[in-house]
Tab-separated table of C-alpha atoms in Angstrom:
chain	number	residue	atom	x	y	z
A	1	MET	CA	11.974	25.983	18.448
A	2	THR	CA	10.199	29.306	19.120
A	3	GLY	CA	11.697	32.635	17.917
A	4	GLN	CA	12.875	31.052	14.267
A	5	THR	CA	11.876	33.559	11.323
A	6	GLN	CA	13.930	31.811	8.521
A	7	ALA	CA	11.358	31.357	5.525
A	8	THR	CA	11.140	27.663	4.348
A	9	THR	CA	12.061	27.347	0.566
A	10	VAL	CA	11.129	24.535	-1.490
A	11	GLY	CA	12.993	23.774	-4.845
A	12	GLN	CA	15.978	21.563	-5.785
A	13	LEU	CA	18.676	21.547	-3.194
A	14	PRO	CA	22.123	22.323	-4.446
A	15	THR	CA	24.970	19.746	-4.204
A	16	PRO	CA	27.570	20.461	-1.451
A	17	ASP	CA	30.247	21.412	-3.968
A	18	GLY	CA	27.649	23.919	-5.585
A	19	GLU	CA	27.813	22.276	-8.947
A	20	ASP	CA	24.821	21.333	-10.657
A	21	SER	CA	24.882	17.537	-11.806
A	22	ARG	CA	22.964	16.414	-14.761
A	23	VAL	CA	23.158	12.652	-14.090
A	24	ALA	CA	19.937	12.533	-12.159
A	25	ALA	CA	17.959	14.317	-14.491
A	26	THR	CA	19.271	12.664	-17.396
A	27	LEU	CA	18.913	8.980	-16.275
A	28	THR	CA	15.385	9.912	-15.121
A	29	ARG	CA	14.490	10.570	-18.335
A	30	VAL	CA	16.354	7.830	-20.210
A	31	VAL	CA	14.353	5.422	-17.710
A	32	TRP	CA	10.893	6.740	-18.839
A	33	PHE	CA	11.916	6.685	-22.219
A	34	LEU	CA	12.499	2.864	-21.492
A	35	CYS	CA	9.158	2.973	-19.909
A	36	VAL	CA	7.429	4.215	-22.818
A	37	VAL	CA	9.245	1.798	-25.400
A	38	SER	CA	8.450	-0.967	-22.890
A	39	VAL	CA	4.579	-0.291	-23.160
A	40	GLY	CA	5.029	-0.367	-26.970
A	41	VAL	CA	6.494	-3.729	-26.652
A	42	LEU	CA	3.687	-5.008	-24.329
A	43	ALA	CA	0.926	-3.316	-26.616
A	44	LEU	CA	2.670	-5.487	-29.538
A	45	ARG	CA	2.488	-8.535	-27.835
A	46	LEU	CA	-1.148	-7.884	-26.679
A	47	ARG	CA	-1.920	-7.671	-30.584
A	48	GLY	CA	-0.517	-11.068	-31.152
A	49	SER	CA	2.826	-10.350	-32.345
A	50	GLY	CA	5.334	-13.190	-31.710
A	51	PRO	CA	8.266	-13.181	-29.639
A	52	TRP	CA	11.655	-12.050	-31.175
A	53	GLY	CA	15.126	-11.576	-30.087
A	54	ILE	CA	18.719	-12.857	-30.864
A	55	ASP	CA	18.741	-16.358	-31.081
A	56	GLY	CA	20.770	-18.159	-27.974
A	57	LEU	CA	21.124	-14.794	-26.131
A	58	VAL	CA	17.886	-12.935	-25.461
A	59	ALA	CA	14.180	-13.666	-26.247
A	60	VAL	CA	11.347	-10.963	-26.034
A	61	ASP	CA	8.150	-12.800	-25.114
A	62	GLY	CA	5.109	-11.792	-23.208
A	63	LEU	CA	6.811	-12.394	-19.602
A	64	THR	CA	9.561	-10.252	-20.880
A	65	ALA	CA	7.205	-7.634	-21.789
A	66	VAL	CA	5.168	-7.381	-18.619
A	67	MET	CA	8.297	-7.131	-16.591
A	68	TRP	CA	9.914	-4.431	-18.481
A	69	VAL	CA	6.997	-2.128	-18.152
A	70	THR	CA	6.837	-3.095	-14.431
A	71	VAL	CA	10.424	-2.593	-14.045
A	72	THR	CA	10.787	0.703	-15.881
A	73	PHE	CA	7.371	2.203	-14.517
A	74	VAL	CA	8.728	1.366	-10.834
A	75	SER	CA	12.285	2.482	-11.444
A	76	GLY	CA	10.953	5.932	-13.313
A	77	ILE	CA	8.954	6.693	-10.075
A	78	VAL	CA	11.857	5.866	-8.063
A	79	HIS	CA	14.219	8.153	-10.013
A	80	SER	CA	11.851	10.967	-10.110
A	81	TYR	CA	11.242	10.704	-6.378
A	82	SER	CA	15.105	10.496	-5.637
A	83	ARG	CA	15.913	13.703	-7.407
A	84	ARG	CA	14.414	15.347	-4.420
A	85	TYR	CA	15.199	12.894	-1.878
A	86	MET	CA	18.599	12.439	-2.582
A	87	ALA	CA	19.380	16.289	-3.507
A	88	GLY	CA	22.285	17.804	-1.507
A	89	THR	CA	24.340	14.583	-1.106
A	90	ARG	CA	27.618	14.029	-2.168
A	91	THR	CA	27.007	10.595	-3.466
A	92	ILE	CA	23.845	11.742	-5.559
A	93	ASP	CA	25.558	10.607	-9.112
A	94	ARG	CA	26.444	7.360	-7.601
A	95	PHE	CA	23.088	6.424	-6.429
A	96	PHE	CA	21.494	7.341	-9.644
A	97	GLY	CA	23.860	5.392	-11.445
A	98	ARG	CA	23.634	2.302	-9.185
A	99	VAL	CA	19.710	2.739	-9.390
A	100	PHE	CA	19.920	2.911	-13.325
A	101	ALA	CA	22.372	0.149	-13.797
A	102	PHE	CA	20.217	-2.189	-11.418
A	103	THR	CA	16.932	-1.218	-13.895
A	104	LEU	CA	19.306	-2.320	-16.999
A	105	ILE	CA	20.292	-5.589	-15.240
A	106	VAL	CA	16.748	-6.678	-14.498
A	107	MET	CA	15.709	-5.851	-17.905
A	108	VAL	CA	18.550	-8.026	-19.354
A	109	LEU	CA	17.581	-10.854	-16.727
A	110	VAL	CA	13.857	-11.120	-17.729
A	111	ALA	CA	15.052	-11.362	-21.554
A	112	ALA	CA	17.748	-13.506	-21.087
A	113	ASP	CA	17.672	-17.019	-22.996
A	114	ALA	CA	21.419	-17.830	-22.690
A	115	LEU	CA	21.937	-19.652	-19.329
A	116	ALA	CA	25.181	-18.048	-18.883
A	117	LEU	CA	23.712	-14.461	-19.272
A	118	PHE	CA	20.684	-15.566	-17.032
A	119	VAL	CA	23.308	-16.339	-14.263
A	120	ALA	CA	25.356	-13.157	-14.822
A	121	ALA	CA	22.365	-10.885	-14.585
A	122	TRP	CA	20.997	-12.470	-11.376
A	123	LEU	CA	24.669	-12.010	-9.812
A	124	GLY	CA	24.954	-8.275	-11.182
A	125	MET	CA	21.451	-7.560	-9.824
A	126	GLY	CA	22.366	-8.903	-6.277
A	127	LEU	CA	25.776	-7.021	-6.220
A	128	VAL	CA	24.261	-3.826	-7.343
A	129	MET	CA	21.475	-4.136	-4.578
A	130	ALA	CA	23.793	-4.934	-2.003
A	131	ASP	CA	25.893	-1.689	-2.869
A	132	LEU	CA	22.478	0.217	-2.437
A	133	ILE	CA	21.579	-1.219	0.957
A	134	GLY	CA	25.431	0.148	1.952
A	135	HIS	CA	24.993	3.362	-0.011
A	136	VAL	CA	25.311	5.680	3.125
A	137	GLU	CA	29.153	6.391	3.531
A	138	GLY	CA	30.693	6.131	6.943
A	139	TRP	CA	27.931	4.134	8.269
A	140	PRO	CA	29.086	0.898	9.834
A	141	GLN	CA	25.607	-0.272	10.138
A	142	ALA	CA	24.960	0.005	6.655
A	143	ARG	CA	28.054	-1.714	5.763
A	144	ALA	CA	27.548	-4.737	7.611
A	145	ALA	CA	24.022	-4.826	6.216
A	146	ALA	CA	25.530	-4.528	2.599
A	147	ALA	CA	27.941	-7.396	3.517
A	148	LEU	CA	25.285	-9.539	4.981
A	149	SER	CA	23.154	-9.268	2.000
A	150	ARG	CA	25.689	-9.798	-0.481
A	151	ARG	CA	26.543	-13.116	0.999
A	152	TYR	CA	22.957	-14.157	0.880
A	153	PHE	CA	22.966	-12.840	-2.905
A	154	LEU	CA	25.977	-15.108	-3.644
A	155	ALA	CA	24.447	-18.077	-2.148
A	156	SER	CA	21.614	-17.574	-4.401
A	157	THR	CA	23.803	-16.966	-7.473
A	158	GLY	CA	25.641	-20.133	-6.372
A	159	ALA	CA	22.504	-22.266	-6.189
A	160	LEU	CA	21.333	-20.929	-9.560
A	161	ALA	CA	24.423	-21.667	-11.041
A	162	VAL	CA	24.522	-25.148	-9.628
A	163	ALA	CA	20.882	-25.617	-10.983
A	164	LEU	CA	21.657	-24.389	-14.646
A	165	GLY	CA	25.262	-26.063	-14.662
A	166	THR	CA	23.461	-29.362	-13.861
A	167	LEU	CA	21.201	-29.011	-16.646
A	168	TRP	CA	23.634	-27.867	-19.149
A	169	TRP	CA	25.866	-31.014	-18.152
A	170	HIS	CA	23.132	-33.589	-18.294
A	171	THR	CA	20.944	-32.212	-21.265
A	172	GLY	CA	23.490	-30.258	-23.430
A	173	ALA	CA	21.126	-27.017	-23.432
A	174	THR	CA	22.629	-23.903	-23.402
A	175	THR	CA	19.504	-21.518	-23.374
A	176	VAL	CA	16.450	-21.275	-21.214
A	177	SER	CA	14.192	-21.984	-24.143
A	178	GLY	CA	16.123	-25.098	-24.883
A	179	VAL	CA	15.614	-26.598	-21.464
A	180	ALA	CA	12.099	-27.899	-21.911
A	181	PRO	CA	12.663	-29.901	-25.109
A	182	ALA	CA	15.838	-31.354	-23.805
A	183	LEU	CA	14.780	-32.311	-20.151
A	184	GLY	CA	13.980	-36.219	-21.541
A	185	GLU	CA	17.552	-36.755	-21.860
A	186	ALA	CA	18.061	-36.299	-18.011
A	187	SER	CA	17.280	-38.639	-15.189
A	188	GLY	CA	14.163	-37.574	-12.778
A	189	THR	CA	16.830	-37.554	-10.093
A	190	VAL	CA	18.889	-35.017	-11.940
A	191	VAL	CA	15.823	-32.888	-12.785
A	192	LEU	CA	14.710	-32.911	-9.238
A	193	PHE	CA	18.285	-31.654	-7.883
A	194	ALA	CA	18.141	-28.924	-10.435
A	195	ALA	CA	14.465	-28.056	-9.471
A	196	THR	CA	15.604	-27.832	-5.580
A	197	ALA	CA	18.669	-25.950	-6.210
A	198	LEU	CA	16.328	-23.194	-8.459
A	199	VAL	CA	13.499	-23.226	-5.604
A	200	LEU	CA	16.220	-22.423	-3.151
A	201	ALA	CA	17.999	-19.474	-5.224
A	202	ALA	CA	14.189	-18.181	-5.644
A	203	MET	CA	13.587	-18.576	-1.586
A	204	ILE	CA	16.761	-16.625	-0.822
A	205	GLN	CA	16.344	-13.943	-3.458
A	206	SER	CA	12.715	-13.538	-2.476
A	207	ALA	CA	13.409	-13.461	1.418
A	208	LEU	CA	11.338	-16.433	2.416
A	209	VAL	CA	11.559	-17.858	5.856
A	210	PRO	CA	14.257	-18.617	6.951
A	211	PHE	CA	16.282	-16.496	4.597
A	212	HIS	CA	14.455	-13.339	5.469
A	213	THR	CA	17.357	-12.026	7.602
A	214	TRP	CA	19.005	-10.070	4.988
A	215	LEU	CA	15.858	-8.189	3.957
A	216	VAL	CA	15.132	-7.122	7.470
A	217	SER	CA	18.651	-5.834	7.832
A	218	SER	CA	18.302	-3.873	4.759
A	219	MET	CA	16.613	-0.697	6.327
A	220	THR	CA	19.640	1.157	5.906
A	221	ALA	CA	19.220	1.753	2.467
A	222	PRO	CA	17.854	4.857	0.975
A	223	THR	CA	13.785	4.909	1.242
A	224	PRO	CA	13.867	4.854	-2.597
A	225	ALA	CA	16.442	1.746	-3.124
A	226	SER	CA	14.104	0.054	-0.490
A	227	ALA	CA	11.116	0.792	-2.612
A	228	LEU	CA	12.801	-0.615	-5.553
A	229	MET	CA	13.959	-3.752	-3.633
A	230	HIS	CA	10.774	-4.644	-2.137
A	231	ALA	CA	9.025	-3.509	-5.773
A	232	GLY	CA	11.227	-5.312	-8.019
A	233	PHE	CA	14.358	-7.288	-6.718
A	234	VAL	CA	12.595	-9.799	-4.401
A	235	ASN	CA	10.100	-10.370	-7.262
A	236	ALA	CA	12.826	-12.258	-9.051
A	237	GLY	CA	12.304	-15.593	-7.257
A	238	GLY	CA	8.775	-15.456	-9.240
A	239	VAL	CA	10.496	-14.682	-12.294
A	240	LEU	CA	12.946	-17.575	-11.885
A	241	LEU	CA	10.241	-20.090	-11.441
A	242	VAL	CA	8.014	-18.787	-14.232
A	243	ARG	CA	11.099	-19.258	-16.637
A	244	PHE	CA	12.038	-22.726	-15.593
A	245	ALA	CA	8.627	-24.029	-14.946
A	246	PRO	CA	9.265	-27.116	-17.023
A	247	VAL	CA	12.006	-27.939	-14.452
A	248	VAL	CA	9.855	-27.091	-11.467
A	249	THR	CA	6.719	-28.873	-12.632
A	250	VAL	CA	8.406	-32.052	-13.336
A	251	ASP	CA	7.066	-34.073	-10.257
A	252	SER	CA	3.502	-33.385	-8.545
A	253	ALA	CA	5.173	-34.032	-5.218
A	254	PHE	CA	7.681	-31.613	-5.711
A	255	MET	CA	5.262	-28.866	-6.669
A	256	LEU	CA	3.458	-29.777	-3.411
A	257	ALA	CA	6.437	-28.893	-1.533
A	258	VAL	CA	6.828	-25.541	-3.010
A	259	ALA	CA	3.505	-24.800	-2.097
A	260	VAL	CA	4.076	-25.868	1.446
A	261	VAL	CA	7.415	-23.844	1.353
A	262	GLY	CA	5.517	-20.620	-0.067
A	263	ALA	CA	2.486	-21.062	2.435
A	264	THR	CA	4.939	-21.342	5.483
A	265	SER	CA	6.529	-17.951	4.417
A	266	ALA	CA	3.178	-16.381	3.665
A	267	LEU	CA	1.823	-17.038	6.953
A	268	SER	CA	5.105	-16.570	9.082
A	269	GLY	CA	5.384	-13.037	7.336
A	270	LYS	CA	1.749	-12.133	8.451
A	271	LEU	CA	2.558	-13.102	11.975
A	272	LEU	CA	5.705	-11.371	12.072
A	273	LYS	CA	4.236	-8.363	10.855
A	274	THR	CA	2.101	-7.935	13.968
A	275	VAL	CA	4.836	-7.708	16.307
A	276	ARG	CA	6.750	-4.975	14.508
A	277	THR	CA	6.089	-1.433	15.444
A	278	ASP	CA	8.105	0.496	13.053
A	279	VAL	CA	6.730	1.374	9.606
A	280	LYS	CA	9.491	0.078	7.280
A	281	GLY	CA	9.831	-3.156	9.632
A	282	LYS	CA	6.367	-3.938	9.167
A	283	LEU	CA	6.435	-3.425	5.308
A	284	GLY	CA	9.444	-5.756	5.237
A	285	CYS	CA	7.663	-8.533	7.122
A	286	SER	CA	4.793	-7.882	4.910
A	287	THR	CA	6.921	-8.530	1.890
A	288	VAL	CA	8.220	-11.841	3.133
A	289	GLY	CA	4.633	-12.876	3.414
A	290	GLN	CA	3.582	-11.655	0.203
A	291	MET	CA	6.647	-13.264	-1.363
A	292	GLY	CA	5.678	-16.577	0.361
A	293	PHE	CA	2.135	-16.253	-1.527
A	294	MET	CA	3.871	-15.629	-4.636
A	295	ILE	CA	5.809	-18.837	-4.368
A	296	MET	CA	2.922	-20.921	-3.096
A	297	GLN	CA	1.023	-19.771	-6.100
A	298	ALA	CA	3.516	-21.030	-8.520
A	299	GLY	CA	3.533	-24.464	-6.271
A	300	LEU	CA	-0.004	-24.622	-6.821
A	301	GLY	CA	0.566	-24.213	-10.781
A	302	PHE	CA	-0.814	-20.904	-11.325
A	303	PHE	CA	2.127	-19.330	-12.660
A	304	GLY	CA	0.069	-16.285	-14.261
A	305	ALA	CA	-1.353	-15.569	-10.716
A	306	ALA	CA	2.264	-15.507	-9.418
A	307	VAL	CA	3.290	-13.145	-12.102
A	308	THR	CA	0.021	-11.003	-11.494
A	309	HIS	CA	0.759	-10.921	-7.744
A	310	LEU	CA	4.385	-9.856	-8.101
A	311	VAL	CA	3.391	-6.978	-10.469
A	312	LEU	CA	0.652	-5.932	-8.258
A	313	HIS	CA	2.323	-6.270	-5.272
A	314	GLY	CA	5.306	-4.292	-6.760
A	315	PHE	CA	3.313	-1.129	-7.436
A	316	TYR	CA	1.551	-1.264	-3.994
A	317	LYS	CA	4.704	-2.093	-2.025
A	318	GLY	CA	6.755	0.695	-4.126
A	319	TYR	CA	3.963	3.502	-3.089
A	320	GLN	CA	4.082	2.142	0.503
A	321	PHE	CA	7.737	2.759	1.090
A	322	LEU	CA	7.937	6.092	-0.881
A	323	SER	CA	4.890	7.403	1.303
A	324	SER	CA	6.166	5.670	4.473
A	325	GLY	CA	7.571	8.973	5.950
A	326	SER	CA	3.849	10.089	6.172
A	327	GLN	CA	3.053	7.097	8.193
A	328	VAL	CA	5.282	8.271	11.303
A	329	ALA	CA	2.940	10.238	13.887
A	330	HIS	CA	4.863	12.913	16.044
A	331	GLU	CA	2.499	12.540	18.873
A	332	SER	CA	2.340	10.924	22.252
A	333	PRO	CA	1.725	7.552	22.738
A	334	GLN	CA	-2.211	6.941	23.093
A	335	SER	CA	-3.684	4.398	25.244
A	336	PRO	CA	-4.811	1.202	23.398
A	337	THR	CA	-8.496	1.291	22.631
A	338	ALA	CA	-10.824	-1.992	22.117
A	339	THR	CA	-11.248	-2.964	18.569
A	340	ASP	CA	-14.673	-1.795	17.105
A	341	SER	CA	-17.279	-4.726	16.559
A	342	ALA	CA	-18.801	-4.951	13.077
A	343	GLY	CA	-22.210	-5.767	14.595
A	344	PRO	CA	-25.090	-8.114	13.153
A	345	VAL	CA	-25.379	-6.070	9.888
A	346	GLY	CA	-21.767	-5.633	9.486
A	347	ALA	CA	-20.864	-9.279	9.678
A	348	VAL	CA	-23.733	-9.895	6.859
A	349	VAL	CA	-22.192	-7.460	4.810
A	350	ILE	CA	-18.574	-8.411	5.157
A	351	ALA	CA	-19.412	-12.255	4.630
A	352	ALA	CA	-21.574	-11.312	1.642
A	353	THR	CA	-18.931	-9.224	0.022
A	354	ALA	CA	-16.076	-11.788	0.450
A	355	LEU	CA	-18.321	-14.446	-0.738
A	356	ALA	CA	-19.113	-12.286	-3.957
A	357	GLY	CA	-15.439	-11.498	-4.549
A	358	GLY	CA	-14.673	-15.233	-4.518
A	359	VAL	CA	-17.418	-15.840	-6.821
A	360	LEU	CA	-16.487	-12.797	-9.289
A	361	PHE	CA	-13.042	-14.080	-9.116
A	362	ALA	CA	-14.061	-17.724	-10.079
A	363	VAL	CA	-16.107	-16.465	-12.909
A	364	LEU	CA	-13.464	-14.043	-14.266
A	365	THR	CA	-10.472	-16.453	-14.215
A	366	GLY	CA	-12.028	-19.767	-14.185
A	367	LYS	CA	-10.115	-20.726	-11.070
A	368	GLY	CA	-12.057	-22.466	-8.184
A	369	THR	CA	-14.901	-23.713	-10.448
A	370	LYS	CA	-13.295	-27.229	-10.762
A	371	LEU	CA	-12.108	-29.860	-8.102
A	372	ASP	CA	-8.539	-29.002	-8.118
A	373	SER	CA	-6.192	-26.680	-6.449
A	374	GLY	CA	-7.697	-23.503	-7.968
A	375	LEU	CA	-10.272	-23.781	-5.020
A	376	VAL	CA	-7.237	-23.047	-2.530
A	377	LEU	CA	-6.772	-19.833	-4.751
A	378	ALA	CA	-10.445	-18.861	-4.816
A	379	LEU	CA	-10.506	-19.406	-0.862
A	380	LEU	CA	-7.428	-17.198	-0.523
A	381	VAL	CA	-9.227	-14.500	-2.437
A	382	VAL	CA	-12.313	-14.767	-0.183
A	383	LEU	CA	-9.936	-14.500	2.878
A	384	THR	CA	-8.255	-11.298	1.426
A	385	VAL	CA	-11.912	-9.663	0.722
A	386	LEU	CA	-13.125	-10.675	4.114
A	387	HIS	CA	-10.016	-8.884	5.951
A	388	ALA	CA	-10.302	-5.786	3.893
A	389	ALA	CA	-13.986	-5.559	4.391
A	390	ARG	CA	-13.686	-6.028	8.069
A	391	ASP	CA	-11.145	-3.352	8.119
A	392	LEU	CA	-13.499	-0.819	6.553
A	393	VAL	CA	-16.916	-2.021	8.132
A	394	THR	CA	-15.369	-1.568	11.800
A	395	ARG	CA	-14.192	2.090	11.347
A	396	SER	CA	-16.861	3.413	13.650
A	397	ALA	CA	-15.732	7.287	12.589
A	398	LEU	CA	-17.547	6.548	9.430
A	399	PRO	CA	-21.297	6.534	8.943
A	400	ALA	CA	-22.845	3.283	8.658
A	401	SER	CA	-24.393	3.931	5.464
A	402	VAL	CA	-20.920	4.858	4.089
A	403	ARG	CA	-19.238	1.691	5.886
A	404	TYR	CA	-22.047	-0.744	4.667
A	405	GLY	CA	-22.116	0.820	1.211
A	406	ALA	CA	-18.665	1.437	0.488
A	407	VAL	CA	-17.468	-2.270	1.082
A	408	PRO	CA	-19.052	-3.812	-1.961
A	409	LEU	CA	-18.514	-0.770	-3.942
A	410	VAL	CA	-14.926	-0.966	-3.354
A	411	ALA	CA	-13.995	-4.526	-3.053
A	412	LEU	CA	-15.947	-6.022	-5.988
A	413	PRO	CA	-14.546	-3.720	-8.736
A	414	ALA	CA	-11.023	-4.086	-7.244
A	415	ILE	CA	-11.354	-7.856	-7.512
A	416	GLY	CA	-12.855	-7.350	-10.946
A	417	ILE	CA	-9.733	-5.269	-12.182
A	418	TYR	CA	-7.480	-8.222	-10.687
A	419	GLY	CA	-9.427	-10.801	-12.439
A	420	VAL	CA	-8.838	-8.805	-15.820
A	421	VAL	CA	-5.188	-8.364	-15.226
A	422	TYR	CA	-4.705	-11.858	-14.429
A	423	GLY	CA	-6.407	-13.005	-17.454
A	424	THR	CA	-4.515	-10.844	-19.627
A	425	ILE	CA	-1.124	-11.832	-18.017
A	426	GLU	CA	-2.199	-15.580	-18.376
A	427	GLY	CA	-2.795	-14.852	-21.986
A	428	LEU	CA	0.663	-13.309	-22.410
A	429	LEU	CA	2.503	-16.270	-20.686
A	430	GLY	CA	0.459	-18.970	-22.770
A	431	GLY	CA	3.307	-19.570	-25.164
A	432	LEU	CA	5.674	-20.617	-22.204
A	433	PRO	CA	6.399	-24.072	-21.333
A	434	GLY	CA	5.250	-25.487	-18.358
A	435	VAL	CA	2.985	-22.696	-17.122
A	436	GLY	CA	-0.267	-24.380	-17.623
A	437	ALA	CA	0.288	-27.149	-15.088
A	438	THR	CA	-2.282	-26.847	-12.771
A	439	ALA	CA	-1.684	-29.326	-9.378
A	440	GLU	CA	-4.603	-31.510	-8.838
A	441	LEU	CA	-6.193	-31.183	-5.215
A	442	THR	CA	-5.221	-33.429	-2.480
A	443	VAL	CA	-5.421	-33.587	1.363
A	444	ALA	CA	-2.283	-31.419	1.832
A	445	HIS	CA	-3.752	-28.629	-0.182
A	446	GLY	CA	-6.782	-28.680	2.281
A	447	LEU	CA	-4.483	-28.583	5.158
A	448	ILE	CA	-2.836	-25.559	3.692
A	449	ALA	CA	-6.397	-23.842	3.045
A	450	ALA	CA	-7.054	-24.969	6.721
A	451	ALA	CA	-3.850	-23.297	8.091
A	452	PHE	CA	-4.661	-20.073	6.193
A	453	VAL	CA	-8.025	-19.973	7.792
A	454	ALA	CA	-6.834	-20.720	11.237
A	455	THR	CA	-4.164	-17.913	11.012
A	456	TYR	CA	-6.579	-15.396	9.770
A	457	LEU	CA	-8.812	-16.164	12.664
A	458	ALA	CA	-6.059	-15.969	15.310
A	459	ILE	CA	-4.807	-12.735	14.084
A	460	GLU	CA	-8.083	-11.288	13.662
A	461	ARG	CA	-9.281	-12.301	17.168
A	462	GLY	CA	-5.825	-11.323	18.575
A	463	ALA	CA	-5.299	-14.856	19.941
A	464	TYR	CA	-1.424	-14.669	19.415
A	465	LYS	CA	-1.205	-11.774	22.075
A	466	HIS	CA	-2.029	-14.063	24.914
A	467	SER	CA	1.315	-15.980	24.620
A	468	GLN	CA	4.159	-14.217	25.642
A	469	ARG	CA	6.708	-17.142	24.446
A	470	LEU	CA	4.988	-16.845	20.971
A	471	TYR	CA	5.337	-12.973	21.065
A	472	VAL	CA	9.053	-13.392	22.108
A	473	VAL	CA	9.392	-16.002	19.286
A	474	LEU	CA	8.064	-13.679	16.741
A	475	LEU	CA	9.599	-10.556	17.838
A	476	ASN	CA	13.279	-12.546	17.643
A	477	ALA	CA	12.599	-13.774	14.432
A	478	THR	CA	12.110	-10.139	12.984
A	479	GLN	CA	15.133	-8.808	14.502
A	480	PRO	CA	18.573	-8.279	12.208
A	481	PRO	CA	21.926	-8.973	13.408
A	482	SER	CA	22.697	-6.448	15.952
A	483	GLU	CA	25.710	-5.039	13.821
A	484	THR	CA	23.337	-3.574	11.417
A	485	GLN	CA	20.984	-1.913	13.771
A	486	LEU	CA	20.940	1.529	15.036
A	487	THR	CA	20.220	1.963	18.589
A	488	ALA	CA	20.694	5.569	19.682
A	489	THR	CA	18.686	8.694	18.444
A	490	GLU	CA	22.251	10.388	17.877
A	491	GLU	CA	23.268	7.798	15.460
A	492	TYR	CA	20.199	8.606	13.552
A	493	ASN	CA	20.790	12.397	13.380
A	494	GLU	CA	24.651	11.524	12.430
A	495	TYR	CA	23.849	9.710	9.254
């Protein structure tokens, strides 16, 4: 408004009761200390130090070290960001307590060797995240979203408990490390039943279609909690499949089914994102697709690629949520403009860069150089580079020399970094049972690859926009239950 003369001040806001709480600052320092310790643990693992822990309870191996660094780093960023974001709220101490508790529980989960401890950590992780989703006091929509997500998380825990209980009953194994050598004592039917329950638990936790409703309803969570959710919580499905890879890989047909489930969610998430107009809604649908891609990689037998994906996606999506406020344009709606064409030269640059990216990935990782499912993985890398290159080349506001020259200079080093990280993580997972079981190439894998190509072309050409029926179906699939939505501006202002 005009006539305002009050100066704007920047600094730590006081809590409503006027007392300075040290909880936020203390827990933030503790998390960063845990991050430093985790980096040290990872360094020891990279130097060849063997796994250590407490027999029958916890085991610190390569996967534990990678996830500890990922979780504590993201949590440290969230803690630091939240000190300003949550300043001035009465519930700041409770918020920080929950975020810190969530961090500790995830650290326990990825190190748990006892099956009972693994299930307990899985349950605790879900319950704390549900509380964060419903953190805002007096907000009916937040309470409804928390209740909905809690039901999903309890169902996921139930599926996990059934899977691990079945394995324990038929093999006598009480630890994660003891499952692989004891699988021979159980029948194939029993193992497949347990594997199905494990995949179901992973699907629910990672918000794969059709279990994505809890994720699109979770926008009531404070933005830092959303960042932690999308950067860490949903990745638990990938960790679960890696930990129990010997169970999941027991049958090639089942692995193919896992790949199909992941591919379905990956393609669905990509389509759902196209019809959302709000920033956080788009990010949520993107996560649905990315988690599907992660599960698909596990189904192809590339567990190292799945872990690499969840780590890099976690960092990227955490940043996207914490910076989501800057993506809102406070301006009048503009008339849509036609998409710029790449032109003949641009098309050549895009195609050449995509192919070069695929070749570089294959050389660095060895995936795609043989007649196996690695070809599918290499194709997906080519499509990813193709999309990124096209996005940059068609920006007509930039000079042609910058657009054409920047594409390979940006894309190829990025693929190189990805390949190095992938190789490092794959090496850290080398001692885990079942993680090296690459799937053989089948006709079904070819159909999956064809589906990705067709979906990419449909989205790039906007073919889905010409069907009102498809648009309505996609839009309805992105809508959370009505009781979790705010529909009036006054409600936003109130809460």
